[in-house]
XYZ file of C-alpha atoms in Angstrom:
482
model
C 20.534 -70.639 9.747
C 20.001 -71.160 13.486
C 21.893 -67.943 14.213
C 19.693 -65.981 11.753
C 16.492 -67.438 13.234
C 17.684 -66.609 16.750
C 18.328 -62.974 15.714
C 14.844 -62.637 14.281
C 13.242 -64.036 17.445
C 15.312 -61.714 19.649
C 14.349 -58.623 17.648
C 10.691 -59.649 17.737
C 10.809 -60.055 21.495
C 12.499 -56.707 22.013
C 9.941 -55.014 19.791
C 7.257 -55.932 22.277
C 8.934 -53.778 24.884
C 9.352 -50.723 22.570
C 6.653 -48.002 22.312
C 4.598 -47.785 19.120
C 6.037 -45.498 16.481
C 3.213 -42.969 17.093
C 3.428 -42.944 20.884
C 4.760 -39.577 22.003
C 5.263 -38.407 18.403
C 3.494 -35.094 18.920
C 5.366 -34.457 22.166
C 8.691 -35.022 20.484
C 7.868 -33.023 17.357
C 6.096 -30.046 18.948
C 8.059 -26.974 19.945
C 6.883 -26.148 23.486
C 8.016 -22.546 23.018
C 6.023 -21.903 19.819
C 2.652 -20.193 20.345
C -0.456 -22.020 19.196
C -2.755 -19.040 19.753
C -2.438 -15.281 20.040
C -4.339 -12.497 21.724
C -6.347 -10.179 19.427
C -4.403 -7.166 20.690
C -1.146 -8.695 19.448
C -2.710 -9.577 16.101
C -4.005 -6.040 15.593
C -0.613 -4.596 16.487
C 1.155 -6.996 14.147
C -1.154 -6.338 11.195
C -1.153 -2.555 11.429
C 2.566 -2.181 12.019
C 3.723 -4.898 9.617
C 1.516 -3.692 6.783
C 2.545 -0.056 7.289
C 6.241 -0.874 7.549
C 6.275 -3.147 4.523
C 4.211 -0.798 2.354
C 6.424 2.147 3.348
C 9.474 0.182 2.249
C 7.715 -0.868 -0.977
C 6.766 2.762 -1.575
C 10.398 3.783 -1.387
C 12.001 1.071 -3.520
C 9.220 0.278 -6.026
C 6.136 2.492 -5.777
C 8.298 5.579 -6.097
C 9.677 4.209 -9.367
C 6.282 3.408 -10.897
C 4.927 6.743 -9.655
C 8.093 8.499 -10.918
C 9.012 10.202 -7.672
C 12.456 8.524 -7.651
C 14.771 7.107 -10.306
C 16.888 4.013 -9.670
C 20.397 4.209 -11.076
C 21.337 0.528 -10.773
C 19.615 -2.820 -10.184
C 16.796 -1.033 -11.958
C 14.974 -3.502 -14.193
C 11.812 -2.582 -12.283
C 12.353 1.119 -13.030
C 12.645 0.165 -16.691
C 9.240 -1.521 -16.330
C 10.277 -5.144 -16.351
C 7.843 -5.772 -13.521
C 8.261 -9.533 -13.617
C 11.795 -8.995 -12.317
C 11.355 -7.337 -8.916
C 14.659 -6.460 -7.302
C 14.739 -4.363 -4.146
C 10.949 -4.445 -4.078
C 8.038 -4.739 -6.435
C 6.278 -7.889 -5.212
C 3.788 -6.772 -2.554
C 1.534 -9.813 -3.127
C 3.009 -11.955 -0.273
C 2.746 -9.382 2.510
C -0.676 -8.209 1.359
C -2.013 -11.749 1.636
C -0.160 -12.582 4.858
C -1.733 -9.552 6.514
C -5.147 -10.378 5.063
C -4.704 -13.873 6.539
C -3.797 -12.577 9.993
C -6.620 -10.071 9.808
C -9.048 -12.878 8.984
C -7.908 -14.703 12.117
C -8.530 -11.505 14.078
C -11.981 -11.141 12.542
C -12.938 -14.731 13.343
C -11.757 -14.348 16.943
C -13.835 -11.197 17.301
C -16.935 -12.993 16.063
C -16.393 -16.190 18.032
C -15.889 -14.617 21.450
C -17.996 -11.723 22.709
C -15.086 -10.612 24.881
C -13.188 -9.830 21.682
C -16.108 -8.144 19.894
C -14.406 -4.752 20.030
C -11.998 -5.940 17.341
C -14.622 -6.767 14.715
C -15.070 -3.217 13.395
C -11.367 -2.425 12.940
C -10.795 -5.897 11.414
C -13.526 -5.305 8.814
C -12.085 -1.876 8.001
C -8.590 -3.300 7.624
C -9.933 -6.099 5.426
C -11.495 -3.504 3.145
C -8.328 -1.410 3.162
C -5.883 -4.201 2.308
C -8.235 -5.767 -0.249
C -8.481 -2.405 -2.020
C -4.698 -2.066 -2.135
C -4.425 -5.591 -3.522
C -7.027 -5.318 -6.264
C -5.969 -1.787 -7.239
C -2.470 -3.088 -7.959
C -3.311 -6.408 -9.632
C -6.939 -6.290 -10.800
C -8.830 -9.574 -10.380
C -7.408 -11.539 -7.432
C -8.389 -14.447 -5.147
C -10.730 -12.970 -2.560
C -13.991 -14.708 -1.620
C -12.334 -18.170 -1.623
C -8.969 -16.966 -0.346
C -7.636 -17.609 3.180
C -9.627 -20.833 3.551
C -6.775 -23.332 3.559
C -7.971 -24.952 6.796
C -11.303 -25.608 5.123
C -9.501 -27.325 2.262
C -9.665 -24.503 -0.279
C -6.066 -24.341 -1.494
C -6.681 -23.214 -5.085
C -9.000 -20.202 -4.691
C -10.753 -18.702 -7.686
C -10.040 -15.148 -8.773
C -12.839 -12.659 -8.102
C -13.464 -9.796 -10.495
C -12.357 -6.387 -9.298
C -15.910 -5.149 -9.684
C -17.221 -7.764 -7.248
C -14.365 -7.160 -4.806
C -15.468 -3.533 -4.629
C -19.234 -3.816 -4.849
C -20.480 -7.300 -3.874
C -21.635 -8.344 -0.384
C -18.524 -8.987 1.681
C -16.561 -6.660 -0.566
C -14.738 -3.399 0.119
C -17.682 -1.025 0.384
C -19.830 -3.533 2.265
C -17.081 -4.250 4.800
C -16.534 -0.546 5.419
C -20.237 -0.131 6.200
C -20.240 -3.232 8.398
C -17.106 -2.094 10.166
C -18.641 1.273 11.006
C -21.847 -0.418 12.204
C -19.891 -2.846 14.386
C -18.023 -0.031 16.105
C -21.219 1.915 16.662
C -23.028 -1.145 18.023
C -20.299 -2.340 20.378
C -21.260 -1.617 23.992
C -18.876 -3.938 25.789
C -16.205 -2.944 28.310
C -13.158 -4.245 26.429
C -10.643 -1.643 25.274
C -9.205 -1.740 21.760
C -5.688 -2.700 22.824
C -2.888 -3.085 20.288
C -4.053 -0.145 18.160
C -0.866 1.554 16.925
C -2.834 3.895 14.647
C -5.353 5.509 16.983
C -4.401 4.273 20.434
C -7.750 2.548 20.917
C -9.946 5.491 19.881
C -12.798 3.723 18.082
C -14.449 6.972 16.955
C -11.381 7.752 14.874
C -11.613 4.362 13.183
C -15.019 5.496 11.913
C -13.428 8.643 10.461
C -10.824 6.418 8.811
C -13.497 4.122 7.358
C -15.488 7.005 5.880
C -12.372 8.517 4.279
C -11.642 5.088 2.808
C -15.208 4.983 1.528
C -14.650 8.317 -0.233
C -11.492 6.909 -1.830
C -13.211 3.678 -2.899
C -16.261 5.426 -4.349
C -14.151 7.895 -6.298
C -11.871 5.168 -7.589
C -14.790 3.321 -9.185
C -16.699 6.472 -10.148
C -15.868 5.978 -13.827
C -17.769 2.678 -13.794
C -20.489 3.104 -11.155
C -22.878 5.932 -10.274
C -21.553 6.888 -6.838
C -23.067 10.365 -6.498
C -25.691 9.561 -3.846
C -23.300 7.493 -1.736
C -20.614 10.181 -1.872
C -23.007 12.968 -1.014
C -24.248 11.032 2.009
C -20.702 10.717 3.383
C -20.117 14.437 2.835
C -23.443 15.389 4.385
C -22.787 13.224 7.435
C -19.364 14.855 7.720
C -17.829 12.025 9.737
C -14.520 11.568 7.905
C -10.883 12.628 8.425
C -10.787 16.432 8.340
C -7.704 17.330 10.348
C -4.168 15.985 10.601
C -4.862 15.080 14.224
C -7.145 12.332 12.887
C -4.805 10.964 10.216
C -4.529 7.178 9.991
C -0.741 7.018 10.339
C 1.931 5.970 12.772
C 5.309 7.587 13.262
C 8.520 5.623 12.834
C 11.267 5.713 15.428
C 14.987 6.129 14.721
C 15.859 2.805 16.286
C 14.793 -0.763 15.711
C 12.367 -2.458 15.760
C 10.035 0.431 14.862
C 12.276 2.258 12.422
C 11.856 2.919 8.709
C 13.735 0.117 6.971
C 15.685 2.278 4.508
C 17.063 4.387 7.348
C 19.355 1.511 8.332
C 20.000 0.070 4.870
C 23.517 0.099 3.484
C 24.407 3.542 2.222
C 25.093 2.036 -1.191
C 21.546 0.686 -1.340
C 20.031 3.952 -0.120
C 21.955 5.957 -2.707
C 20.593 3.912 -5.596
C 17.446 6.060 -5.422
C 17.643 9.681 -6.550
C 15.245 12.415 -7.608
C 13.360 11.700 -10.826
C 13.065 14.178 -13.661
C 9.301 14.154 -13.075
C 9.737 15.240 -9.442
C 12.268 17.893 -10.398
C 10.013 19.480 -13.000
C 6.862 19.433 -10.891
C 8.431 20.644 -7.644
C 10.632 23.331 -9.179
C 7.912 24.379 -11.616
C 5.532 25.004 -8.724
C 8.195 26.656 -6.575
C 7.301 24.029 -3.966
C 9.406 24.147 -0.772
C 8.554 20.529 0.024
C 11.399 19.748 -2.345
C 13.861 20.320 0.517
C 12.098 17.691 2.624
C 11.749 15.079 -0.088
C 15.228 15.534 -1.592
C 18.682 16.980 -0.978
C 20.311 19.606 -3.166
C 23.158 18.363 -5.309
C 26.545 18.064 -3.637
C 28.085 19.814 -6.626
C 25.817 22.859 -6.228
C 23.840 23.183 -2.971
C 21.499 25.699 -4.600
C 20.342 23.205 -7.246
C 17.963 20.247 -7.232
C 18.401 17.910 -10.169
C 16.625 14.747 -11.220
C 17.217 12.010 -13.768
C 14.727 10.535 -16.226
C 13.367 7.218 -14.988
C 14.543 3.884 -16.349
C 18.107 4.475 -17.517
C 20.110 1.567 -18.889
C 22.474 1.055 -15.963
C 25.023 -0.706 -18.176
C 25.380 2.491 -20.209
C 24.892 4.966 -17.375
C 27.836 7.042 -16.268
C 26.911 9.707 -13.757
C 28.333 11.365 -10.690
C 26.006 11.231 -7.692
C 27.250 14.693 -6.765
C 25.375 16.073 -9.784
C 21.980 14.710 -8.718
C 19.645 15.051 -5.758
C 19.570 12.166 -3.333
C 16.434 11.402 -1.337
C 15.847 13.561 1.724
C 17.089 13.149 5.277
C 13.499 12.359 6.338
C 14.031 8.929 4.781
C 17.305 8.288 6.621
C 18.983 10.472 9.258
C 15.720 12.068 10.390
C 13.369 9.196 9.650
C 11.620 9.650 12.996
C 9.837 12.502 11.189
C 8.416 9.971 8.704
C 5.084 8.218 9.124
C 3.597 5.068 7.671
C 0.610 6.424 5.818
C -2.799 4.738 5.681
C -5.034 7.777 5.031
C -4.714 11.488 5.707
C -6.855 14.608 5.878
C -5.012 16.012 2.859
C -5.762 13.002 0.668
C -9.402 13.084 1.775
C -9.636 16.770 0.862
C -8.192 16.153 -2.593
C -10.623 13.297 -3.225
C -13.516 15.557 -2.279
C -12.121 18.434 -4.351
C -12.169 16.172 -7.397
C -15.674 14.975 -6.540
C -16.865 18.570 -6.255
C -15.177 19.587 -9.505
C -16.859 16.679 -11.289
C -20.237 17.609 -9.816
C -20.525 14.491 -7.659
C -20.908 16.356 -4.355
C -22.151 19.795 -3.369
C -19.062 21.593 -2.090
C -16.459 24.152 -3.159
C -13.747 22.402 -5.155
C -11.409 25.353 -4.705
C -11.838 25.408 -0.926
C -11.177 21.682 -0.676
C -8.168 21.919 -3.005
C -6.574 24.727 -0.987
C -7.447 22.905 2.229
C -5.708 19.778 0.962
C -2.546 21.709 0.095
C -2.508 23.397 3.499
C -2.968 20.070 5.270
C -0.252 18.417 3.189
C 2.311 21.117 3.996
C 1.482 20.792 7.693
C 1.707 16.984 7.500
C 5.232 17.232 6.100
C 6.237 19.940 8.572
C 6.855 22.524 5.855
C 5.780 26.156 6.183
C 3.263 27.135 3.504
C 4.524 30.269 1.705
C 2.013 33.114 1.773
C 2.070 33.369 -2.014
C 1.927 29.643 -2.829
C -1.839 29.249 -3.223
C -2.079 32.321 -5.450
C 0.992 31.631 -7.583
C 0.378 31.247 -11.301
C 0.793 27.460 -11.430
C -1.010 26.670 -8.172
C -3.958 29.108 -8.131
C -7.055 27.005 -8.646
C -8.599 26.966 -12.109
C -6.684 30.076 -13.145
C -4.278 30.950 -15.954
C -5.579 28.193 -18.211
C -4.858 25.434 -15.676
C -6.842 22.184 -15.749
C -8.380 21.978 -12.248
C -8.536 18.158 -12.250
C -4.860 18.017 -13.167
C -4.068 20.521 -10.418
C -5.894 18.428 -7.806
C -4.251 15.175 -8.897
C -0.805 16.772 -9.064
C -1.080 18.116 -5.528
C -2.349 14.763 -4.269
C 0.608 13.082 -5.998
C 3.033 15.495 -4.341
C 1.699 14.700 -0.883
C 1.752 10.908 -1.277
C 5.479 10.290 -1.683
C 5.492 7.948 1.329
C 2.638 5.884 -0.142
C 3.772 6.086 -3.726
C 1.827 3.217 -5.286
C -1.117 5.614 -4.876
C 0.580 8.094 -7.196
C 0.897 5.450 -9.908
C -2.621 4.146 -9.264
C -4.127 7.600 -9.648
C -2.156 8.162 -12.850
C -3.656 4.931 -14.192
C -7.134 6.177 -13.292
C -6.851 9.769 -14.525
C -3.666 10.283 -16.550
C -2.433 12.875 -14.011
C 0.113 14.021 -13.231
C 1.687 13.563 -16.626
C 4.318 10.864 -16.228
C 7.142 10.410 -18.711
C 8.228 7.653 -21.075
C 11.186 6.066 -19.323
C 14.689 6.284 -20.717
C 15.413 2.654 -21.653
C 12.023 0.983 -21.422
C 11.722 -2.792 -21.302
C 7.981 -2.429 -21.938
C 7.939 -0.890 -25.405
C 7.753 2.621 -24.002
C 4.453 1.963 -22.238
C 3.729 2.894 -18.631
C 2.389 -0.262 -16.919
C -1.304 -0.413 -16.113
C -1.227 -3.173 -13.488
C 1.172 -5.326 -11.500
C 1.740 -8.850 -12.845
C 0.614 -11.853 -10.847
C 3.702 -13.403 -9.216
C 5.212 -16.626 -10.486
C 4.112 -18.483 -7.371
C 0.514 -18.280 -8.584
C 1.228 -20.139 -11.813
C 2.994 -22.822 -9.772
C 0.655 -23.174 -6.793
C -2.742 -22.160 -8.201
C -2.245 -23.089 -11.830
C -5.819 -23.695 -13.012
C -7.275 -20.526 -11.528
C -4.211 -18.520 -12.480
C -4.586 -19.556 -16.121
C -8.143 -18.214 -16.140
C -6.997 -14.886 -14.708
C -4.029 -14.739 -17.056
C -6.329 -15.316 -20.029
C -8.342 -12.260 -18.959
C -5.207 -10.118 -18.898
C -3.608 -11.126 -22.186
C -1.358 -13.689 -20.543
C -0.754 -11.667 -17.379
C 0.206 -8.547 -19.314
C 1.097 -5.422 -17.346
C -0.459 -3.318 -20.102
C -4.069 -4.393 -19.571
C -5.960 -1.849 -17.441
C -7.822 -2.924 -14.318
C -11.625 -2.746 -14.305
C -12.049 0.757 -12.900
C -9.600 2.200 -15.454
C -11.195 0.695 -18.582
């Protein structure tokens, strides 16, 4: 007993000489090499490059399947429209929100410090851009309450797609505010870290107005956008030439390379030409086919595609009989750009607006301009007879001019292929096919499903959103497509 008492007294005495359990805790548990803050220039560079790189990869492995540019011949549940089972890609939600988060930090820095004010306009434009990509894919999403974890909001409500587009602080409002911020900035600070335009703020305004054209046209089935569209056209301050495209070129080597260019050859060769691409490109006599795809190894004079969504367990093909994706996606990927917005896409949007009577302009001129710009963008010579050929000539030979415009826009957007699927959902063009072994009852999906993390981490708000989409169904159209 005495020995036990002595031990207790000794330990008590020693404890008086030991530091408290909290003393020095932060010093011990803080990594001195980890940054606690970051310069706006580094944030802007990170956001623009990371978003472009990740979306370009997603376009290749998932968007190109939904848009039916490529077919996947294995590990292809996504190609068969089981969208809740993403494999190589098909879950853009995390990187969309991570870039929105970093962009929000950039925006707050720009507003809190006048020395960083030059970044406010581009940050507002990027917020509008990424929010549009997010809501176009999923529909209603957390927006106005999102990205406020530090303020204690960890279960943000889902905003309606309509409000994300049209409400104060939404897509259209942020584009206008972004343009105004750039115009009003008179400070001396350069826009460093700009991998898209090299710090040229005037070109960010062109980018914003082209995005405004896209946003207005996307919701034009639900909202009267005629006056707003005509104002943008009248002002004329949007992307009109490839020199002003919102893109950046990949390099052949890391860290700025296109991800699929260094993927295992077995992974790269899972993606081949789709039957949809074959029929459209060969039917139009379109020479871009040699850039997008390779001729078959069995017959170098032939391009051949496969219907999307085969049952891989029953598929027995020889790769030599089908067209693999082009060298621009692998050996020559330094010719490939991450695509935010181009002159060609802008021209096609305006051609559709003109054809629908929403703006005063020549739809044919804009359509032919868009084709010419797209060929130049891809580095392909435009054949002298292409624009007057029977299938391409505008509104001739019984062709549907809206279908012609949407088909040509689809053809030019292979490196941003979710757009091809999104535009199909809005217009029904180009005419996509029922996939071979559908896991979605033969239906082409109308939205991306919310990821499983939402039901686990934001359960109450997720359940409300799921109830509005027939239990998170991929067959419920988003607001602008209803």
